[in-house]
CSV table of C-alpha atoms and ligand atoms in Angstrom, one decimal:
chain,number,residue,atom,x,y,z
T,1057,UNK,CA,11.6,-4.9,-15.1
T,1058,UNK,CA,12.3,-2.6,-12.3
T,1059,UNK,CA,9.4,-1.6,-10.7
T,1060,UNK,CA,9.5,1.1,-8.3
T,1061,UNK,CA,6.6,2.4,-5.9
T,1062,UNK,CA,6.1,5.7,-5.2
T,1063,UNK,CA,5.7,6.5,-1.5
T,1064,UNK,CA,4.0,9.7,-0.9
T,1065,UNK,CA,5.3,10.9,2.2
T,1066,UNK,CA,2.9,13.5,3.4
T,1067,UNK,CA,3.6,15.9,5.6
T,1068,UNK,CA,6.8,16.6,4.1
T,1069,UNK,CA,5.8,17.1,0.2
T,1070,UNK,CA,1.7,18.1,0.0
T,1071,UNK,CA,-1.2,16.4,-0.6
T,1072,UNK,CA,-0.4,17.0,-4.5
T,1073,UNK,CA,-4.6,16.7,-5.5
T,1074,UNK,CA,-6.7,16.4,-3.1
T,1075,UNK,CA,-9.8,13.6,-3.6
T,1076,UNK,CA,-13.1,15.5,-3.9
T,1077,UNK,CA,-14.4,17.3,-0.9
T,1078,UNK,CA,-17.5,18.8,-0.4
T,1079,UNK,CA,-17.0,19.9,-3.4
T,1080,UNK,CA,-14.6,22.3,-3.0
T,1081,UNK,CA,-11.9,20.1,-5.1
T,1082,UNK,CA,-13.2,21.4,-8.9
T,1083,UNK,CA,-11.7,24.9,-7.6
T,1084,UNK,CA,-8.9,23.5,-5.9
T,1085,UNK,CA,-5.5,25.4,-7.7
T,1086,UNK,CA,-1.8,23.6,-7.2
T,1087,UNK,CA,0.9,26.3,-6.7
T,1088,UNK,CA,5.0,25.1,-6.1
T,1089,UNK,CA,6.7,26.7,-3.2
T,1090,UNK,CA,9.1,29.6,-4.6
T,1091,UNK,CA,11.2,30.4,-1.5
T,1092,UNK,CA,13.3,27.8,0.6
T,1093,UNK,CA,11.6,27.7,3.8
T,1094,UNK,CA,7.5,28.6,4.1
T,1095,UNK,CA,5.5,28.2,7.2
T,1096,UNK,CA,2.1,26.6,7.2
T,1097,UNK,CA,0.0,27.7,10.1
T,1098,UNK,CA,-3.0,27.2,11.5
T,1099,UNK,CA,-4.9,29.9,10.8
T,1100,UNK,CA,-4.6,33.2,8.0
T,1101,UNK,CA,-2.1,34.7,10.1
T,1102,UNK,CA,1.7,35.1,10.6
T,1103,UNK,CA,1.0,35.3,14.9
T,1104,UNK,CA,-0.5,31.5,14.0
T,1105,UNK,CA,1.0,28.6,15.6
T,1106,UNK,CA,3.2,26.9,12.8
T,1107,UNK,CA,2.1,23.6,11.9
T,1108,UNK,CA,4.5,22.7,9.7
T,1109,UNK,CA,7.1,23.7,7.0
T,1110,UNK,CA,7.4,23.5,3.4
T,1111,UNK,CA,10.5,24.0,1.0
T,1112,UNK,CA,11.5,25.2,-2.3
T,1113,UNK,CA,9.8,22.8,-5.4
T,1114,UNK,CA,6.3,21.4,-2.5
T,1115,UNK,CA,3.1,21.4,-4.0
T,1116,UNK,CA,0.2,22.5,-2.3
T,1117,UNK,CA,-3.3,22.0,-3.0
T,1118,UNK,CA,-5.1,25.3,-2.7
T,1119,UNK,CA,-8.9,25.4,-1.3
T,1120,UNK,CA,-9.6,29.2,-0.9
T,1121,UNK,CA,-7.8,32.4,-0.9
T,1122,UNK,CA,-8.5,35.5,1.9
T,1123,UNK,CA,-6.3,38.1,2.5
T,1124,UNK,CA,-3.5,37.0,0.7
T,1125,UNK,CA,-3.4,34.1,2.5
T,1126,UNK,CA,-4.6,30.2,0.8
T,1127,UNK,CA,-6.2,27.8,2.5
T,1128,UNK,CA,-4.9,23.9,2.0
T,1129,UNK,CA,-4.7,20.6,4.3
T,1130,UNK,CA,-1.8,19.6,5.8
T,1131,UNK,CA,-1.0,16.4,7.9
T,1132,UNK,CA,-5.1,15.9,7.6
T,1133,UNK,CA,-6.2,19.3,8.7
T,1134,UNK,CA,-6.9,22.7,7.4
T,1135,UNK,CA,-3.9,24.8,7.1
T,1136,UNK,CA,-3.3,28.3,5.8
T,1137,UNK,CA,0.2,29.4,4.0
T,1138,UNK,CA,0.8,32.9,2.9
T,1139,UNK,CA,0.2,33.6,-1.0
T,1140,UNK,CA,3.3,35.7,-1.2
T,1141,UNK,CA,5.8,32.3,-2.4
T,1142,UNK,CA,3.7,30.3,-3.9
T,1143,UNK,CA,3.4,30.1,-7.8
T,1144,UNK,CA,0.2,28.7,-9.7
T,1145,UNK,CA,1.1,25.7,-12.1
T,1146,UNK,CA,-1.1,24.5,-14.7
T,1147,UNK,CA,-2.2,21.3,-15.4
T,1148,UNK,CA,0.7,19.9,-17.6
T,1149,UNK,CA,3.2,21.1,-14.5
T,1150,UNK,CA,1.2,19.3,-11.7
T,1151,UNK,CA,1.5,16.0,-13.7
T,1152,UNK,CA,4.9,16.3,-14.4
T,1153,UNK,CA,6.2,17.0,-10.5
T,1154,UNK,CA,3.9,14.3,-9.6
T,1155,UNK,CA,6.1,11.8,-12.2
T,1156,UNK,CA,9.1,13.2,-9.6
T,1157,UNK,CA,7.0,12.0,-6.2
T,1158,UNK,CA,9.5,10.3,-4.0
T,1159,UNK,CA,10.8,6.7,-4.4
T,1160,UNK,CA,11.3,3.8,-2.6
T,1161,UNK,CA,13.4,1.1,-3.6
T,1162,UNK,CA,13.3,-2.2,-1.9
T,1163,UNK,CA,16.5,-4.2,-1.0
T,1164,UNK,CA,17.5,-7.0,0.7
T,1165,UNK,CA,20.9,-8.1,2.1
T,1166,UNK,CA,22.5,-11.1,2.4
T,1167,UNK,CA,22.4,-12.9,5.5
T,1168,UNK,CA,25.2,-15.8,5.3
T,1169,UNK,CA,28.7,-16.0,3.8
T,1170,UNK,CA,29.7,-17.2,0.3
T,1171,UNK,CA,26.0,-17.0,-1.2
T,1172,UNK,CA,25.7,-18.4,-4.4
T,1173,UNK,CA,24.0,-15.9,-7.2
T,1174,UNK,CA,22.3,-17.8,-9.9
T,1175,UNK,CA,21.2,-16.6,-13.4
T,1176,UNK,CA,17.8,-18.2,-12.7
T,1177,UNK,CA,15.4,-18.8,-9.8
T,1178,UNK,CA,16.2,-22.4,-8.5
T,1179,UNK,CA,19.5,-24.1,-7.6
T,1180,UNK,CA,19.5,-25.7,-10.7
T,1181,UNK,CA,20.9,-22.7,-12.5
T,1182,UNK,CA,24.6,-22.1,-13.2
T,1183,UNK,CA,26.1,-20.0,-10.4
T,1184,UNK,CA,27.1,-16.9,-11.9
T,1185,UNK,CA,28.5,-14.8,-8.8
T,1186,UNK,CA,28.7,-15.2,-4.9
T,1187,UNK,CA,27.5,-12.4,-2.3
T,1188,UNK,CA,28.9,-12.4,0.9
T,1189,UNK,CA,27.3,-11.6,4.2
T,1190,UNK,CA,25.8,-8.0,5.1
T,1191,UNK,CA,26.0,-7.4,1.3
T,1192,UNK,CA,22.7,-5.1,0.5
T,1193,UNK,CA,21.6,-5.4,-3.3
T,1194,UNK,CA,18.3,-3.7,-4.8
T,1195,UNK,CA,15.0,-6.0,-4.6
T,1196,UNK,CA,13.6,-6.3,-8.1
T,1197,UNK,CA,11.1,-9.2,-8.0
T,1198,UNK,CA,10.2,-12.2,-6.3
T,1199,UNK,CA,9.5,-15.2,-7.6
T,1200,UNK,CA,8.4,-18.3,-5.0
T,1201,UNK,CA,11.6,-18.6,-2.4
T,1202,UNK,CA,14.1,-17.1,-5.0
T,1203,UNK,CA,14.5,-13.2,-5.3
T,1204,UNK,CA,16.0,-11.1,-8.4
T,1205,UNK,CA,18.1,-8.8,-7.9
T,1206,UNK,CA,20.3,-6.0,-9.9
T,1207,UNK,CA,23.9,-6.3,-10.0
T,1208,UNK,CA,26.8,-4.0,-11.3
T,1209,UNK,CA,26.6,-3.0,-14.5
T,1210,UNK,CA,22.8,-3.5,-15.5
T,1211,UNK,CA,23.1,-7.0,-14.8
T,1212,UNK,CA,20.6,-9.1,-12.8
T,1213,UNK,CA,20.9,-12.4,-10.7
T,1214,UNK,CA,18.7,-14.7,-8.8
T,1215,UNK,CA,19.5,-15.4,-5.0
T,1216,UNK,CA,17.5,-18.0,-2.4
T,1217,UNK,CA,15.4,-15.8,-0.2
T,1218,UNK,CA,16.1,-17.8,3.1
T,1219,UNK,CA,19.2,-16.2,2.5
T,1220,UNK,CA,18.6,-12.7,2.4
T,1221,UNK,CA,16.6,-10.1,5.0
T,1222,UNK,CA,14.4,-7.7,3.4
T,1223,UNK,CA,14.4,-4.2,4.3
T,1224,UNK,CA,12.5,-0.7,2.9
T,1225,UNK,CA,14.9,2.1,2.1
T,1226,UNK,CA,13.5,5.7,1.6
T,1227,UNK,CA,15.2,8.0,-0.6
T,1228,UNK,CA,13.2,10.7,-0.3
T,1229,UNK,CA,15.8,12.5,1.7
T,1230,UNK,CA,12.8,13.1,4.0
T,1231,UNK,CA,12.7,11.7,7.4
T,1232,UNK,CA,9.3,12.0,8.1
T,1233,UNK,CA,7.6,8.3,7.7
T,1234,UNK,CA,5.6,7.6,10.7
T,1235,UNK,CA,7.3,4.4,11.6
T,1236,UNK,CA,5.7,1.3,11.8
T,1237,UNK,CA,5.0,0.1,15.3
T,1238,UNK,CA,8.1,-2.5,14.4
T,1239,UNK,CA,6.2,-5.2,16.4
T,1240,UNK,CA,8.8,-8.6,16.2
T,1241,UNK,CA,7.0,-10.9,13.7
T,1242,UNK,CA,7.5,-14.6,13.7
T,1243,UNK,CA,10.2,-15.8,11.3
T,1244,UNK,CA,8.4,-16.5,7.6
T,1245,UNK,CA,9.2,-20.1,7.7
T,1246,UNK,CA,6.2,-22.1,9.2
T,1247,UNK,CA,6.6,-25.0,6.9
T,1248,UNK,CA,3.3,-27.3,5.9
T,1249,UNK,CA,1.0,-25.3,8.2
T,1250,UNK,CA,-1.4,-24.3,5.1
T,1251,UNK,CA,0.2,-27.2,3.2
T,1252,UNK,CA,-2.7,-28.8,0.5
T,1253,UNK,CA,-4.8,-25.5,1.3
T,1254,UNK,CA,-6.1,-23.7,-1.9
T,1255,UNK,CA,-6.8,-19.8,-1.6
T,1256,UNK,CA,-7.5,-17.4,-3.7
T,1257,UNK,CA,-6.1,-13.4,-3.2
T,1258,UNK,CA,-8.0,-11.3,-5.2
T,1259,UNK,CA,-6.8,-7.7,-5.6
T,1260,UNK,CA,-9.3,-5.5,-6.0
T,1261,UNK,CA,-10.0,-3.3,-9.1
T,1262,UNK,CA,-7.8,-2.9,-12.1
T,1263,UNK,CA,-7.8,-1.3,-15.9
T,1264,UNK,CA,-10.4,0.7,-16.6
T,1265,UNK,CA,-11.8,0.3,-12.7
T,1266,UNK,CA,-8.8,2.5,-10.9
T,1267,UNK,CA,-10.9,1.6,-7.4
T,1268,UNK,CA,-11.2,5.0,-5.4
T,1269,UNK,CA,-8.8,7.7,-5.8
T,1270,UNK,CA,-6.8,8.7,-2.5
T,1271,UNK,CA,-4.7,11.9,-1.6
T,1272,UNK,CA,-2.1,12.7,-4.2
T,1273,UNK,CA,-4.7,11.1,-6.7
T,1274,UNK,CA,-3.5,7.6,-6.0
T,1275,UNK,CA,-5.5,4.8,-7.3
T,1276,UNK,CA,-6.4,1.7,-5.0
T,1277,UNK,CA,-6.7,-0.3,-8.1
T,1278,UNK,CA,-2.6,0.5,-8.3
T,1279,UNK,CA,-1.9,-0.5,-4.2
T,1280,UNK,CA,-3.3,-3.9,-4.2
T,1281,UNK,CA,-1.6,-6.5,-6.7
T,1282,UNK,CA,1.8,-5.6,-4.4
T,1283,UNK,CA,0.2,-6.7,-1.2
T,1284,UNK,CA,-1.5,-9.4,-3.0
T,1285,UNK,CA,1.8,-10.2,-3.9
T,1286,UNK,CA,3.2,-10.2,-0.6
T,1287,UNK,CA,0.5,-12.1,0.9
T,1288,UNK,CA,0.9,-14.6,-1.5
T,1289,UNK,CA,4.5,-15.2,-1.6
T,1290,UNK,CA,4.2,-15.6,2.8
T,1291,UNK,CA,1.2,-18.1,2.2
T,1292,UNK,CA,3.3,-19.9,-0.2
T,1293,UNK,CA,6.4,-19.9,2.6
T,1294,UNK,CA,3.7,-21.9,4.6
T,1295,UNK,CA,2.9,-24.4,2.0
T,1296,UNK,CA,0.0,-23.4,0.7
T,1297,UNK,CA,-1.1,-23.1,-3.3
T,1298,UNK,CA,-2.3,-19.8,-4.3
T,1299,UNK,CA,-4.0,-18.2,-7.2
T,1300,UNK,CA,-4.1,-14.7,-8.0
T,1301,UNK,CA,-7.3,-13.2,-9.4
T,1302,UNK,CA,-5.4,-10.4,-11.1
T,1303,UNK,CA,-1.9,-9.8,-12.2
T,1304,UNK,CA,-1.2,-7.2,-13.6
T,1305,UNK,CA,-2.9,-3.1,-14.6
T,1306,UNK,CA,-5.9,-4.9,-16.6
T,1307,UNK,CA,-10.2,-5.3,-15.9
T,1308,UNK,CA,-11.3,-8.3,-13.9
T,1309,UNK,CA,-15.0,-8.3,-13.6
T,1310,UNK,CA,-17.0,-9.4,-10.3
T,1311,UNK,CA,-18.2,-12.7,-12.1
T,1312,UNK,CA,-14.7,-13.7,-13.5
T,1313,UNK,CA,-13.1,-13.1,-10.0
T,1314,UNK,CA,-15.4,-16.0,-8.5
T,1315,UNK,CA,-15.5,-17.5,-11.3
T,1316,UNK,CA,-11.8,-17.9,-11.1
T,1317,UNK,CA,-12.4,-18.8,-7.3
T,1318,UNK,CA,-15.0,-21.7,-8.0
T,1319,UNK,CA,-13.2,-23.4,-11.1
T,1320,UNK,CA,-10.6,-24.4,-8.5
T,1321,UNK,CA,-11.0,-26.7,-5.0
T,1322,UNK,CA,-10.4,-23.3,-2.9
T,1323,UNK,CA,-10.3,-23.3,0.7
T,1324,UNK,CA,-10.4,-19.8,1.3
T,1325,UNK,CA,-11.0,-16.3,-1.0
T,1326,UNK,CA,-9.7,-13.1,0.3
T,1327,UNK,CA,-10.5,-10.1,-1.7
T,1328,UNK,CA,-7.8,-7.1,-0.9
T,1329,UNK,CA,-8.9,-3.4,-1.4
T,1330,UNK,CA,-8.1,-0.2,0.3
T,1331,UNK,CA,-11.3,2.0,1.4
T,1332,UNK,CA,-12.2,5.9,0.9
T,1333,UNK,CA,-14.0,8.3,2.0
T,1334,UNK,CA,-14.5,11.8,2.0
T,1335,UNK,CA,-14.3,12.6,5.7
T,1336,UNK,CA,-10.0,12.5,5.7
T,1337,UNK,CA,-10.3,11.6,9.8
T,1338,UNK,CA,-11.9,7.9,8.4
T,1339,UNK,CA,-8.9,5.4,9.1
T,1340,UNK,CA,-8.6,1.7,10.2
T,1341,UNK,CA,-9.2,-2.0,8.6
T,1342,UNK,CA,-12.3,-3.7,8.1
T,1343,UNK,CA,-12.8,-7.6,7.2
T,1344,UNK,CA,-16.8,-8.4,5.5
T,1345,UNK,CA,-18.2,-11.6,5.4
T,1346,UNK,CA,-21.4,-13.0,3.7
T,1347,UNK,CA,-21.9,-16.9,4.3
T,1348,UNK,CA,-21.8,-18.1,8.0
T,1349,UNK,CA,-18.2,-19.6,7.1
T,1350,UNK,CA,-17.1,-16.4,6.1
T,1351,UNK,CA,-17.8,-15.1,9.2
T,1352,UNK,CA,-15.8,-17.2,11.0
T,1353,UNK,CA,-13.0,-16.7,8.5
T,1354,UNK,CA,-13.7,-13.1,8.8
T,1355,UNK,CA,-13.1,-13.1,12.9
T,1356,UNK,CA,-9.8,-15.1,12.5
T,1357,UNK,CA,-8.5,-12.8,10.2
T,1358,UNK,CA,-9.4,-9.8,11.3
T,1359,UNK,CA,-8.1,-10.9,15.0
T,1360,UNK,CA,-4.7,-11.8,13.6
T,1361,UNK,CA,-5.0,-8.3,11.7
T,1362,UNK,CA,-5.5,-6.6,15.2
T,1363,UNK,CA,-2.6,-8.4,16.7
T,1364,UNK,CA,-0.3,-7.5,13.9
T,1365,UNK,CA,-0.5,-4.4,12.2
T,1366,UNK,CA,-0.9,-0.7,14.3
T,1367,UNK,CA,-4.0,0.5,11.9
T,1368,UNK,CA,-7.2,1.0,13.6
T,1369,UNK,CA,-9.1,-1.7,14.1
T,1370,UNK,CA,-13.1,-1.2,12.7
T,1371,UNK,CA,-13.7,-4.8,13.0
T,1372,UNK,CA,-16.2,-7.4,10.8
T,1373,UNK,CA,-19.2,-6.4,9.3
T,1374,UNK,CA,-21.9,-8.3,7.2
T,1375,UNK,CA,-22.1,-7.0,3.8
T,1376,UNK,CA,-23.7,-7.9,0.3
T,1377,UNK,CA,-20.8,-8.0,-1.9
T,1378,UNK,CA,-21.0,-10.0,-5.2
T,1379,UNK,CA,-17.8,-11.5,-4.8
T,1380,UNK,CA,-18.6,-12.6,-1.3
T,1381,UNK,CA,-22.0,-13.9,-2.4
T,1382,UNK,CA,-21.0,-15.5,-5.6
T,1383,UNK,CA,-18.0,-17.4,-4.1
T,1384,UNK,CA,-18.3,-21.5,-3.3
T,1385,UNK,CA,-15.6,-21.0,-0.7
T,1386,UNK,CA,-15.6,-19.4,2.3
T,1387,UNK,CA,-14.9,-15.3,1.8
T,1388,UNK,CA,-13.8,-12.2,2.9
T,1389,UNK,CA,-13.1,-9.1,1.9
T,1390,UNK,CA,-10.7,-6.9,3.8
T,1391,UNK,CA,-10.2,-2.9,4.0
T,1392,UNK,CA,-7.0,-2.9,4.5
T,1393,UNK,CA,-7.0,1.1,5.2
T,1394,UNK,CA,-8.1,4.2,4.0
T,1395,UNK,CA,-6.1,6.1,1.5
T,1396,UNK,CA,-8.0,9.3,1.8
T,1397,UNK,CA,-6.3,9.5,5.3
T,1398,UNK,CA,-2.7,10.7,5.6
T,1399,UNK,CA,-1.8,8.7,8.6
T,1400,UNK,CA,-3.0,5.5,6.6
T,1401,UNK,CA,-1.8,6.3,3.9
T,1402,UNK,CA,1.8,7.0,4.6
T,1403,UNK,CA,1.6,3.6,6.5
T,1404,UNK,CA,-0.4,1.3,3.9
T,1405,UNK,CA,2.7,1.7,1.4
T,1406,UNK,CA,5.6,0.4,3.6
T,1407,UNK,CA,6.6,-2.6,2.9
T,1408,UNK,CA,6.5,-3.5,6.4
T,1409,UNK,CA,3.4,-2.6,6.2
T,1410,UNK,CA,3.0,-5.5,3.9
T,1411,UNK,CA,4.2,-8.3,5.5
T,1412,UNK,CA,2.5,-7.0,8.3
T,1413,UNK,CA,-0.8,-7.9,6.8
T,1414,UNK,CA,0.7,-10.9,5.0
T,1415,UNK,CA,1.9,-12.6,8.5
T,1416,UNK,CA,-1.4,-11.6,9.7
T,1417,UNK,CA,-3.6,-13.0,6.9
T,1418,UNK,CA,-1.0,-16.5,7.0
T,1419,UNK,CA,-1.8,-16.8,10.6
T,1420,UNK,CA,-5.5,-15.9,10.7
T,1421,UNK,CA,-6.3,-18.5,8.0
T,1422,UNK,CA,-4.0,-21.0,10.3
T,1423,UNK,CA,-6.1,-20.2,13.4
T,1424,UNK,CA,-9.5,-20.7,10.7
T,1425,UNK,CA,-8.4,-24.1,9.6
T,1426,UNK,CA,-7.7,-25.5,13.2
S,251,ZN,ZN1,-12.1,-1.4,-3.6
């Protein structure tokens, strides 16, 4: 199945619903841009300095009204747009432009000449096409070192990933992702160097448990099975075995996720969650640890995190966490940004983004095992 992931790009298109502040959120009314171009200023008048623009079909999340003028935030901090162009939606409206939040499809392209296309995910399936080099097809899952991928005419095919490059393309039209501090990453392929290491990725939340709730009323519970997934496919480049706590939209308790840990020979348990909070300037990654072996996990990791990805670093902290306490192997549990901060945010769901954190995990739990 396809599976596409929305990409919020704020800034451009409004925080859509806003996550409770102070709060003022209960009263908080979402009215569409009627006119092509509005301004959003600083302050509840037209001599303000313009912060921004909005066009024809944004949302904007409304705080207070003076003086025909409504108060919102935009790009993290309080903005004011005139009333005039703006008109309310209800409920059933909101949810349906937020269906139409902008895309992002991932693809990869081939990287060598006369690349065989399979109709299953090892060599030992029949070759059913060839790609040549330079070729860019649509990413729709990846399974160990073999991606799927969509061909013509709603057809699908397997390809060796050592072949291919992955990139992120936005279709939003927008321009406006902050880029990623492209920092050069070792190539994935460090063969053996977590070979006969067991870890265990354990995405946060799930079912019934969304996790918190970010700007544009994303859940956390929905952000980390794709980076577990990530993480786990770059561990796996580097030999080790991995077992995923949860894989798919259902409730995992506390107890069944170390449960799962302990009822295997683990090496290492890395619990992956995204934080919150209602001050929208919080930002940054943080690593906790329990056990004194977590700590020393904890340091690696979050030094490799530091080194690798351009989020802010808040560093490792000591807390009580069942999953961290209940755990036989050595744990951690990492932050991995806040999604009740725009500039995180925007950032967490790039997919370089992703293998930003997976190189950084891979090599952190390297340095931990020296
Ligand atoms: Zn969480």
């Amino acid at each position: 199945m396809r599976t596409f992931r929305p990409i919020i790009t704020i800034g451009f298109i409004l925080l859509v619903l806003l996550i409770p502040i102070s709060g003022h959120a209960e009263s908080a009314k979402t009215y569409e841009v009627s006119t092509g171009v509005l301004n959003v200023r600083s302050e509840p008048s037209l001599n303000a300095n313009t912060l921004g623009i909005l066009t024809k079909g944004n949302q904007v999340q409304v705080f207070q009204e003076q003086y025909g003028w409504v108060q919102t935030y935009y790009q993290g901090k309080e903005a004011w747009i005139a009333k005039h162009h703006l008109i309310p939606l209800d409920e059933s409206q909101v949810s349906q432009v937020k269906q139409a939040t902008v895309l992002s499809i991932e693809t990869i392209t081939i990287t060598a000449d006369g690349v065989n296309i399979r109709s299953g995910p090892g060599e030992e399936y029949p070759v059913i096409g060839s790609a040549s080099s330079g070729k860019t097809y649509e990413l729709i899952h990846t399974e160990g070192s073999w991606h799927k991928v969509s061909l013509k005419g709603g057809k699908t095919g397997w390809v060796a990933s050592k072949l291919t490059n992955k990139n992120a393309v936005n279709n939003s039209g927008n321009s406006e992702k902050p880029k990623v501090n492209a920092k050069t990453l070792s190539p994935t392929k460090q063969s053996g160097s977590l070979s006969d290491r067991h870890i265990v990725l354990d995405p946060g939340h799930g079912g019934r448990d969304p996790g918190a709730i970010g700007l544009g009323g994303i859940y956390e519970k929905s952000l980390t099975p794709p980076i577990a997934n990530r993480v786990a496919d770059r561990l796996r480049n580097a030999g080790a075995n991995v077992t995923i706590t949860r894989e798919g939209d259902y409730y995992v308790s506390l107890e069944q996720r170390a449960a799962i840990s302990n009822s295997h020979d683990t090496d290492a348990f890395i619990s992956l969650h995204f934080n919150a909070y209602p001050i929208l300037s919080a930002q940054g990654i943080s690593t906790f640890y329990y056990s004194r072996p977590g700590q020393q996990l904890a340091k690696s990791v979050q030094a490799s995190l530091y080194s690798n990805v351009t989020l802010y670093n808040r560093g490792i902290k000591r807390e009580d966490y069942h999953v961290l306490r209940n755990t036989a192997a050595p744990a951690i549990l990492i932050e991995l940004g806040f999604i009740t901060n725009p500039h995180d945010l925007n950032i967490i769901q790039t997919v370089d983004y992703e293998q930003q954190v997976a190189e950084a995990i891979t090599s952190g739990l390297i340095d931990y095992f020296k």
